[in-house]
Coordinates of C-alpha atoms and ligand atoms in Angstrom, one line a residue:
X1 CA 20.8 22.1 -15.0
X2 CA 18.6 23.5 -18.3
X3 CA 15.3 22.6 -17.1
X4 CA 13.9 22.5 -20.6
X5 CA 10.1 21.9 -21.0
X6 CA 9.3 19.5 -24.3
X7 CA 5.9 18.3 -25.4
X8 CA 5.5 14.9 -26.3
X9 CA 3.4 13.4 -29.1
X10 CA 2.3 10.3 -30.1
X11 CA 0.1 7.8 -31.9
X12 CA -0.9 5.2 -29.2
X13 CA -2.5 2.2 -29.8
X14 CA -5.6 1.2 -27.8
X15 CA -4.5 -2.6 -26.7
X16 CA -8.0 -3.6 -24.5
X17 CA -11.1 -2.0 -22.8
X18 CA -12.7 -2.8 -19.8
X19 CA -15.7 -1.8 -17.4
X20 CA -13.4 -0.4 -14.7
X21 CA -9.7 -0.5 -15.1
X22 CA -7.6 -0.5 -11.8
X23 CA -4.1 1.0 -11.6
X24 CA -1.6 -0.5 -9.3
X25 CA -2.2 -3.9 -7.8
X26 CA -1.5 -3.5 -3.8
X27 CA -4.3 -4.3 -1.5
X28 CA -6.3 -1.7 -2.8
X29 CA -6.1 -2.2 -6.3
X30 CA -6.1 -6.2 -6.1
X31 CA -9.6 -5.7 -3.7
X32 CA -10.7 -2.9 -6.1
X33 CA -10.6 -5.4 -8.8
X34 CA -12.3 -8.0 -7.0
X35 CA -15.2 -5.9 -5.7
X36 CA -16.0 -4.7 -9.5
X37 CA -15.5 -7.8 -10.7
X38 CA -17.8 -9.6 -8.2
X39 CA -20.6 -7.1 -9.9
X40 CA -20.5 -8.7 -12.7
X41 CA -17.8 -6.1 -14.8
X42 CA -15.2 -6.7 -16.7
X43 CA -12.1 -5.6 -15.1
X44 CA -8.3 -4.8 -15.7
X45 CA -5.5 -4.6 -13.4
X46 CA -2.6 -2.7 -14.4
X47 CA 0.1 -3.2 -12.3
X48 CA 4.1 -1.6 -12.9
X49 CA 6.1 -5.1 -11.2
X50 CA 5.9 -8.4 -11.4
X51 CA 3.6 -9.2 -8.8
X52 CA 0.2 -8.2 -7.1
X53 CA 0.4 -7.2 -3.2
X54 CA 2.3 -3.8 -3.3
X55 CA 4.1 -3.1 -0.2
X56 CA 2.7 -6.5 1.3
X57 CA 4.8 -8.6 -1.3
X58 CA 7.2 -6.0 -3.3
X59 CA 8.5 -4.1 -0.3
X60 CA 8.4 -7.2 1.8
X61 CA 6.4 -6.0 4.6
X62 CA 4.9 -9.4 5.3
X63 CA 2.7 -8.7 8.7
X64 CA -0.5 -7.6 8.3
X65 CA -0.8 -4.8 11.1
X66 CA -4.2 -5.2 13.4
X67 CA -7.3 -3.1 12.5
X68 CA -10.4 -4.0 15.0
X69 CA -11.8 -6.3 12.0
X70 CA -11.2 -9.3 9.6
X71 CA -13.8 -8.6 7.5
X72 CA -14.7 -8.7 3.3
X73 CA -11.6 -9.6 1.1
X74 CA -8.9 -9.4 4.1
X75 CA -11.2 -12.0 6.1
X76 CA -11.0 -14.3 2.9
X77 CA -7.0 -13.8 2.7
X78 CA -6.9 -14.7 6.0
X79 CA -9.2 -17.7 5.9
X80 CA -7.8 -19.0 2.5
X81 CA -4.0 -18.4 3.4
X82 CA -3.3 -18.4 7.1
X83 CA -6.4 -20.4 8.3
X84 CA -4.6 -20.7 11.9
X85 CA -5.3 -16.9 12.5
X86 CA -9.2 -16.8 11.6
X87 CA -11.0 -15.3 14.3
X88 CA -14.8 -16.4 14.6
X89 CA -16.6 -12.9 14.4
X90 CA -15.4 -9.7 12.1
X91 CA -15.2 -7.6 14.7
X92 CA -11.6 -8.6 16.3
X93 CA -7.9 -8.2 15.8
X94 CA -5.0 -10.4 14.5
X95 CA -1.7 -9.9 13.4
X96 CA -0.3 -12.4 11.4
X97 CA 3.0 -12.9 9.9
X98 CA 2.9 -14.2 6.7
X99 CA 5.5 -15.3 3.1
X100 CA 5.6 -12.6 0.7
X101 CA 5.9 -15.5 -1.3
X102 CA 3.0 -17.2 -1.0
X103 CA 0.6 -13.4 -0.8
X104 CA 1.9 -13.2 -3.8
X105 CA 0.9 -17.0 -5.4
X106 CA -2.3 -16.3 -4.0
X107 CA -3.3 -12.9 -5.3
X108 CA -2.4 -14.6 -8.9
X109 CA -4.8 -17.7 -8.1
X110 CA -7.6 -15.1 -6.9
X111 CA -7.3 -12.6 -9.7
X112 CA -7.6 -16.1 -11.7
X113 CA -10.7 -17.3 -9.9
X114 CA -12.3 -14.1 -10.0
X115 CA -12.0 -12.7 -13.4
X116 CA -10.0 -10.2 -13.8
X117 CA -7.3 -9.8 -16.4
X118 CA -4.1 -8.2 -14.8
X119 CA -1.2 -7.0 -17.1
X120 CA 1.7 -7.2 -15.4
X121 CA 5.1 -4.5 -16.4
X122 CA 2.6 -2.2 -17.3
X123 CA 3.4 1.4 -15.9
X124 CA 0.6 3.7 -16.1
X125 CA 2.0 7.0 -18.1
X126 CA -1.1 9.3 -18.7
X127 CA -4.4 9.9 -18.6
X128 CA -6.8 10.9 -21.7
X129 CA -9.8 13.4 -21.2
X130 CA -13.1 12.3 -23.1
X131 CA -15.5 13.9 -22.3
X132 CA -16.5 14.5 -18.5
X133 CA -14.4 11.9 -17.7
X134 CA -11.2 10.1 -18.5
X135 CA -11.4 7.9 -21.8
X136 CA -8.3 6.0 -21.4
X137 CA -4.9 5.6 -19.8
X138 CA -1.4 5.5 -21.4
X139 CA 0.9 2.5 -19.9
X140 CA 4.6 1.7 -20.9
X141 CA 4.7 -1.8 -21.6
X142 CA 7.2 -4.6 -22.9
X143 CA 5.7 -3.5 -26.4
X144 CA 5.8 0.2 -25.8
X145 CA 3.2 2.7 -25.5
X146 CA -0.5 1.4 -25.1
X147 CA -4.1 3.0 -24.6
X148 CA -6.4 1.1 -22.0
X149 CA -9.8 2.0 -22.3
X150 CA -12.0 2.3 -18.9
X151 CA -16.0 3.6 -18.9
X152 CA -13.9 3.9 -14.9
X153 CA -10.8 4.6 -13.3
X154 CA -9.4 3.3 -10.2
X155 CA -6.3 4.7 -9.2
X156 CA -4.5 2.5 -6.6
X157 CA -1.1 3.1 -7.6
X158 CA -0.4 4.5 -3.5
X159 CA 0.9 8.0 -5.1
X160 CA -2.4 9.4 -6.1
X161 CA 0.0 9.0 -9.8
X162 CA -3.5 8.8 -12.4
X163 CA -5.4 11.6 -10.2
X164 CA -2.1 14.5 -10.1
X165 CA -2.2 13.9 -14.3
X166 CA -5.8 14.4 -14.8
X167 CA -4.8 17.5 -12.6
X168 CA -6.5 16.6 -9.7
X169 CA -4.9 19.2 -6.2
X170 CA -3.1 17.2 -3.8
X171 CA -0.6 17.8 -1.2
X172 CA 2.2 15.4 -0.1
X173 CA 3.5 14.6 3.7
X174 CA 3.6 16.4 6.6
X175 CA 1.4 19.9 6.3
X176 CA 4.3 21.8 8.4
X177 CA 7.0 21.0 5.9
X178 CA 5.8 18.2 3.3
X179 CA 7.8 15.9 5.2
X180 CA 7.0 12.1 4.4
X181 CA 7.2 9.3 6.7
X182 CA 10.8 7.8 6.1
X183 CA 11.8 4.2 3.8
X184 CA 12.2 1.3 5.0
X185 CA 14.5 -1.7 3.5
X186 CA 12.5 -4.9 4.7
X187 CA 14.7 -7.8 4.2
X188 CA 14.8 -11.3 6.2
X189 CA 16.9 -13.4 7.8
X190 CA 17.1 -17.4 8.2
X191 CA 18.3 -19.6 11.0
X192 CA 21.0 -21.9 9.4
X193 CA 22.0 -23.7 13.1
X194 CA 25.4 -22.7 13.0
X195 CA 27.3 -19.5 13.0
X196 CA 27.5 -17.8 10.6
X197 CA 30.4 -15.7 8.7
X198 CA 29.6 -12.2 9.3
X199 CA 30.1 -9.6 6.5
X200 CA 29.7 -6.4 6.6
X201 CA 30.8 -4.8 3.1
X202 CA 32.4 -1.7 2.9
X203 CA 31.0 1.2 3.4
X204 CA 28.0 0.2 5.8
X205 CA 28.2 1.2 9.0
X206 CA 29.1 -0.6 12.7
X207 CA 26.0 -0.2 14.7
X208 CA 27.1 -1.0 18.5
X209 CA 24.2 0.5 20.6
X210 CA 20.4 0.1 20.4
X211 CA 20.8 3.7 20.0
X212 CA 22.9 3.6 16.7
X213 CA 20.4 1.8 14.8
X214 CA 18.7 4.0 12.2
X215 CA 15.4 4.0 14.3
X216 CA 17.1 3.9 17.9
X217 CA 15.4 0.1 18.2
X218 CA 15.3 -3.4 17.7
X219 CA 12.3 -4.7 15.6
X220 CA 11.5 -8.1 13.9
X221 CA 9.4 -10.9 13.8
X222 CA 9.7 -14.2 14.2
X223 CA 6.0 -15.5 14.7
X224 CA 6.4 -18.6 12.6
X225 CA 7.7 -21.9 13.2
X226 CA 10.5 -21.7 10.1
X227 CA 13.2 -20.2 11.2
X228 CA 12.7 -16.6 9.7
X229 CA 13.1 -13.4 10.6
X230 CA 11.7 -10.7 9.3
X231 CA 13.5 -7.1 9.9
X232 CA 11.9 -3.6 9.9
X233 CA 15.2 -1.6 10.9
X234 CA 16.4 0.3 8.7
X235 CA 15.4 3.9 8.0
X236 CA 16.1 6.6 5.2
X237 CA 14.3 10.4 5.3
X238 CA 13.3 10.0 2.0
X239 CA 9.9 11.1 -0.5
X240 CA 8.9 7.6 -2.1
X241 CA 7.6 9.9 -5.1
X242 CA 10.8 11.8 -5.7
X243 CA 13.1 10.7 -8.4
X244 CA 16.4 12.3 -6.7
X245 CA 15.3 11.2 -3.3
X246 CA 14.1 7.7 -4.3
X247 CA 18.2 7.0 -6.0
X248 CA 19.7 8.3 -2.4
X249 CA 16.9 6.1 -0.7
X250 CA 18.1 2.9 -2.6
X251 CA 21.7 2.8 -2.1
X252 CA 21.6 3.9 1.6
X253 CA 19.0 1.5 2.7
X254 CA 20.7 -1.4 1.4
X255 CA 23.8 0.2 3.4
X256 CA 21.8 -0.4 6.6
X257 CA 20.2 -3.7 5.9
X258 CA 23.9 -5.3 5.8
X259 CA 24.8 -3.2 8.7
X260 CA 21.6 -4.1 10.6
X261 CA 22.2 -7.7 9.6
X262 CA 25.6 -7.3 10.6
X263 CA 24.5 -6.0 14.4
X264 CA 22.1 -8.8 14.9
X265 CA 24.2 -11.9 14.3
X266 CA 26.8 -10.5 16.6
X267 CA 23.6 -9.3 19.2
X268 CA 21.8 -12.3 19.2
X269 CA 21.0 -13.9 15.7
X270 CA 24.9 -15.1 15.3
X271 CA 23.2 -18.6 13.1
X272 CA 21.2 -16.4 11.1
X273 CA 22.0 -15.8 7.5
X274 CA 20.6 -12.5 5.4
X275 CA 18.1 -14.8 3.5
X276 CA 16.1 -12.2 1.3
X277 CA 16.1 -8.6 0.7
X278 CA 12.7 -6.8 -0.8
X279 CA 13.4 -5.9 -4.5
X280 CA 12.2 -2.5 -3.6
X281 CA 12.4 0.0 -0.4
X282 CA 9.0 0.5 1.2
X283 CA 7.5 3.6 1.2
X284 CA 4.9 4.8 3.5
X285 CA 3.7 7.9 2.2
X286 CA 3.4 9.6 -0.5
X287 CA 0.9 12.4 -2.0
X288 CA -2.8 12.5 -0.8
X289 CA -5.6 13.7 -3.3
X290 CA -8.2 16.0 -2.0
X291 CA -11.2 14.5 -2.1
X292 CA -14.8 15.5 -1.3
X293 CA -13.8 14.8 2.5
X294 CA -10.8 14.9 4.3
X295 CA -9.9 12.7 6.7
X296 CA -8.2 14.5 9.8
X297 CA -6.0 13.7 12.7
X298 CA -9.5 15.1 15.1
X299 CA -11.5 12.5 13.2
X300 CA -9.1 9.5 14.0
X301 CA -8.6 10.4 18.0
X302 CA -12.4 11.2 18.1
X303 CA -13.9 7.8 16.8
X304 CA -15.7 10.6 13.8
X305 CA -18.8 8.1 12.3
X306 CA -20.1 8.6 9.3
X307 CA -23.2 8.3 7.2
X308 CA -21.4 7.3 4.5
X309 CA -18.7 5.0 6.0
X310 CA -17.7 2.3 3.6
X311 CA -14.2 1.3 5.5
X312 CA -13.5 1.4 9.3
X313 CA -10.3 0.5 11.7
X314 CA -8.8 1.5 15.2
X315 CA -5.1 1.1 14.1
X316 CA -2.9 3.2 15.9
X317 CA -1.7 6.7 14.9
X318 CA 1.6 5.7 13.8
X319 CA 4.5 7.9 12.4
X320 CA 7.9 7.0 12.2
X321 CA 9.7 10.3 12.5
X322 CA 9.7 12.1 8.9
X323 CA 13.0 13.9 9.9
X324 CA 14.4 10.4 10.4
X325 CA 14.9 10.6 13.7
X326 CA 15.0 7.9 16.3
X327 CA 11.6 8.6 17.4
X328 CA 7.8 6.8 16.3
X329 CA 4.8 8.6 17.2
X330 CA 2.8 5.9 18.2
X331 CA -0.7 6.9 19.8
X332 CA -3.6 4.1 20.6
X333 CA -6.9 5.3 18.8
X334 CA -10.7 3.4 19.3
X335 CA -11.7 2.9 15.8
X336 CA -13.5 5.3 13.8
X337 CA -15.1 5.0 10.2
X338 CA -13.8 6.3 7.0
X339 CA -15.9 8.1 4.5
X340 CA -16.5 7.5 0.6
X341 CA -15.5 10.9 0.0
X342 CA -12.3 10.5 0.6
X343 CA -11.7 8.4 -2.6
X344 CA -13.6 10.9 -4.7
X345 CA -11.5 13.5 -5.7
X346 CA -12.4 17.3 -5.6
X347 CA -13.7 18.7 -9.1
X348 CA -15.2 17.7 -12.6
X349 CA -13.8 14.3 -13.4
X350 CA -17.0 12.0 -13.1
X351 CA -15.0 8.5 -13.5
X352 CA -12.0 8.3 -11.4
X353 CA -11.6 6.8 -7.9
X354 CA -8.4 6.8 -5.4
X355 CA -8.1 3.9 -3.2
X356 CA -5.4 2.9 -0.5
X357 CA -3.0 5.0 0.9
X358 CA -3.2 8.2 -1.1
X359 CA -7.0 8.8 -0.1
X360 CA -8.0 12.3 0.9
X361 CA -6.1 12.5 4.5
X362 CA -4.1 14.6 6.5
X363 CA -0.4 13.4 7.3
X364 CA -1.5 12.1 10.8
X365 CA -5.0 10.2 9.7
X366 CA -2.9 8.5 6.8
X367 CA -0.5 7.4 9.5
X368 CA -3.2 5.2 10.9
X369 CA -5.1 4.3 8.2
X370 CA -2.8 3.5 5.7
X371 CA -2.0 -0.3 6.6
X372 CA -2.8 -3.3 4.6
X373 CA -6.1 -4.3 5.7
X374 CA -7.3 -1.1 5.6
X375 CA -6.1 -0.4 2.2
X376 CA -8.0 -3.7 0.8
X377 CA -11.5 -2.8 2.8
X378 CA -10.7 0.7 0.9
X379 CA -10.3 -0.9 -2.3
X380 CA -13.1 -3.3 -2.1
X381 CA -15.7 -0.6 -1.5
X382 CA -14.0 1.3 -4.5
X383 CA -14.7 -1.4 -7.0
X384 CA -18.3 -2.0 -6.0
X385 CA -19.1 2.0 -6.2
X386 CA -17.5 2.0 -9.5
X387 CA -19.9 -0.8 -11.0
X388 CA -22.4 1.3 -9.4
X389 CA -21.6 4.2 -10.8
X390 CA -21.9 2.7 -14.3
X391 CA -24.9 0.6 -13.4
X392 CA -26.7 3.3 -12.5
X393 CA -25.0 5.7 -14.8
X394 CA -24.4 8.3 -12.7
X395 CA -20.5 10.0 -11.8
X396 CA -18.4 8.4 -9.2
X397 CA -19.5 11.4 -6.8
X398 CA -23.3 10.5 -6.8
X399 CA -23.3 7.2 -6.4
X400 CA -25.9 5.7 -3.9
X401 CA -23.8 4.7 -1.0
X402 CA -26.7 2.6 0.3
X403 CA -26.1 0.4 -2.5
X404 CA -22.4 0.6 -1.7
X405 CA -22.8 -0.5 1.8
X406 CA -25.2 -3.1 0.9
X407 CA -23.4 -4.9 -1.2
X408 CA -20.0 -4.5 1.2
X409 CA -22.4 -6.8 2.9
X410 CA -23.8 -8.8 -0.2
X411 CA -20.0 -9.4 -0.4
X412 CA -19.7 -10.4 3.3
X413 CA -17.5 -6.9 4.3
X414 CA -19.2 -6.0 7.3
X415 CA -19.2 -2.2 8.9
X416 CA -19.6 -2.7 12.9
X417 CA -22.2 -1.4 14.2
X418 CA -24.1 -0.9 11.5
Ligands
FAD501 C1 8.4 -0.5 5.4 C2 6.9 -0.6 5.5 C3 6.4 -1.3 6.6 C4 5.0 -1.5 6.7 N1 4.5 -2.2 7.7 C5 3.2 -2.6 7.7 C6 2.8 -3.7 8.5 O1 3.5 -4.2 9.3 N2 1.5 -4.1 8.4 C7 0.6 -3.5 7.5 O2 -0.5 -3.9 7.4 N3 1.0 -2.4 6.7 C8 2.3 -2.0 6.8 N4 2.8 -1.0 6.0 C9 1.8 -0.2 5.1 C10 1.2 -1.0 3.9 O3 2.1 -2.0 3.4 C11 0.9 0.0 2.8 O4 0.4 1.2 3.3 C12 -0.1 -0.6 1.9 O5 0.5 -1.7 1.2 C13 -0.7 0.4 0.9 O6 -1.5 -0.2 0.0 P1 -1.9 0.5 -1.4 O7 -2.6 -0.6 -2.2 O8 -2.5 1.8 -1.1 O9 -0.5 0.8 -2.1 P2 0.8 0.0 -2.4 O10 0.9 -1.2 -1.4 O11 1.9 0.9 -2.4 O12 0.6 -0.6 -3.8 C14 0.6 0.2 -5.0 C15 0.8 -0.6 -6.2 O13 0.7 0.2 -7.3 C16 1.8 -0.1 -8.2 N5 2.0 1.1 -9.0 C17 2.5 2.3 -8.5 N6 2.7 3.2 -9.5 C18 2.2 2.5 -10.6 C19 2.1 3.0 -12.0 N7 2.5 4.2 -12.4 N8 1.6 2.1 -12.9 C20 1.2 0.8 -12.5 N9 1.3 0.4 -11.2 C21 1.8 1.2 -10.3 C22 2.9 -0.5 -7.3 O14 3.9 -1.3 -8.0 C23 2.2 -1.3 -6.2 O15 2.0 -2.6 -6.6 C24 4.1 -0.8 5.8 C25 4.7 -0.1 4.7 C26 6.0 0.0 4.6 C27 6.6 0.8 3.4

């Protein structure tokens, strides 16, 4: 293969402008947005799908994990969408199951309600330098190139993808080897109340032990009352940011969701019909920026605090086996905080924040804090920094985190014990 470099030039023209513009549309992004936009600033959402939620609602993962809290913009999900599961204070965990289907319905309805305008089938491209900072990003939309303007940046696209092209240093998976946690196909399954015909196309694979399935167990859930069950089975050693990787990780996770399926209806689920497949495989991890702060394996076992803690969890250390192996590192941790610095990334760009999965962590610390609710408290604490940052014009790496935490609380996110 001629690995040929080419430079690429164009004329773009600038479409919008916006106080803060947030890329990507996942929990962090869609709580970025909100916690800017409850500031008072105008806000864009850029998002490369059809539909806010990220892994929640494109990858299907449809459980929120448990945390230690149900606080800020996760509390009002919670409240607003599966009422049954409110606890009374902030300070406890739940679990819920919930419709990618209806996440999704209600992340449009908020966006709506809260003012923010969110361009769907816009992929972010590239960043422009102005200045100190970054004057505007490039998307591919249904109309081609466009420039976004943003006085600041949020990137929330879960692969660190705006900070690596302003040339922020980051590293990706495991430090040994750069090893990623593996892919996962979620998909679902619905009780019909008869048998059903069982097909398993060719090429998939006959699965007749627990220890044949691609992570050497059975896991579902079936919390709610509707006959659905949702399947977490399948398992591909695969870099979610890697364009060969990504094609092999496509066509063989399918392969095991029909085989999967094809296991449980003759183990169990024989009236239950493959019902919906996510229009994407998830992906767990990707690249990490390096930030002002690193987040670190010692800091997540130890319960580190910190003075300038604007998110905080006790989810498990939790690593399905980047070799894709049978195994999942799961280790029980007691909550700990994490750090604004680890959304602002190392050297002289004064306008760009990363929030959610990509923030500055090491492959173990990511493992823990990278589910939902963590990734919207993340997000929500980005936003409110960056109107902040611009109220107080100062870059995103001075910002006065008292004001940060204060108005976390203004906007009802509380940080226990604080
Ligand atoms: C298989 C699987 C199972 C999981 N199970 C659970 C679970 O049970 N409970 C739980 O709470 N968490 C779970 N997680 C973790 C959790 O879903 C994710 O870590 C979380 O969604 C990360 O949020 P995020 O906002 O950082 O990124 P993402 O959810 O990845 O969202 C990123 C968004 O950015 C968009 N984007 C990316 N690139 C661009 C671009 N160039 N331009 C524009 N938009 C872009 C994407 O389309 C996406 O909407 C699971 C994850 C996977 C993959």
């Amino acid at each position: 293969m001629n690995h040929a470099v080419y430079s690429f030039e164009r004329q773009v023209k600038t479409h919008t402008k916006a106080d803060v513009v947030v890329i990507g549309g996942g929990p962090a992004g869609t709580a970025a947005a909100i916690g800017a936009a409850r500031r008072g600033k105008q806000v864009i959402l850029l998002e490369k799908s059809a539909q806010l939620g990220g892994m929640g609602t494109l990858a299907n993962v449809s459980v929120f994990m448990p945390v230690g809290n149900v606080t800020g913009i996760y509390r009002e999900i919670i409240k607003e969408m599966l009422a049954d599961y409110l606890p009374a204070g902030h300070d406890e965990s739940v679990a819920p199951q919930y419709s990618p289907f209806l996440l999704r319905q209600y992340l449009n309805d908020k966006m709506k309600k809260e003012g923010v305008s969110v361009y769907f089938h816009c992929e972010f491209v590239g960043t422009i330098r102005s200045g100190s900072g970054i004057g505007a990003v490039i998307v591919s939309t249904r109309e081609g190139l466009r420039a976004i303007e943003g006085d600041i940046i949020i990137d929330c696209t879960g692969d660190a993808r705006v900070a690596i092209d302003a040339g922020v240093p980051y590293r990706t998976g495991r430090e040994s080897d750069g090893l990623t946690q593996p892919m996962t196909l979620m998909f679902t399954m619905q009780d019909t109340g008869k048998p059903v015909e069982k097909i398993l196309p060719e090429g998939c694979y006959y699965y007749e032990e627990v220890s044949d399935l691609p992570q050497g167990r059975r896991l579902y859930w079936k919390q709610r009352d509707d006959g659905v069950l949702l399947v977490n089975m399948s398992r591909v050693k695969a870099n979610g940011a890697d364009m060969e990787q990504v094609n092999y990780a496509e066509t063989e996770a399918l392969k095991q969701v029909f085989s999967v399926a094809h296991y449980l209806q003759r183990t169990g689920f024989e009236t239950y019909a493959i019902a919906h497949i996510a229009p994407q495989t998830g992906v767990r991890e990707t690249n990490q920026i390096e930030g002002l702060y690193t987040l670190t394996e010692q800091d997540v076992v130890s319960g580190a605090r910190f003075p300038d803690v604007v998110a905080q969890t006790n989810y498990e250390i939790d690593i399905h086996s980047p070799d894709a192996g049978k195994t999942t590192d799961e280790r029980r941790v007691d909550g700990y905080d994490i750090p604004y610095r680890t959304m602002v990334p190392v050297g002289d760009i004064d306008n760009l924040l990363v929030a959610g999965r990509s923030i500055s962590a090491t492959h173990v610390a990511m493992s823990s804090m990278r589910v939902q609710a963590t990734c919207y408290a993340l997000g929500q604490a980005a936003g409110i920094a960056a109107a902040i940052s611009l109220e107080d014009g100062v870059p995103v790496r001075e910002v006065d985190i008292a004001k940060v935490q204060a108005e976390l609380a203004n906007q009802d996110a509380r940080l226990l014990g604080r």
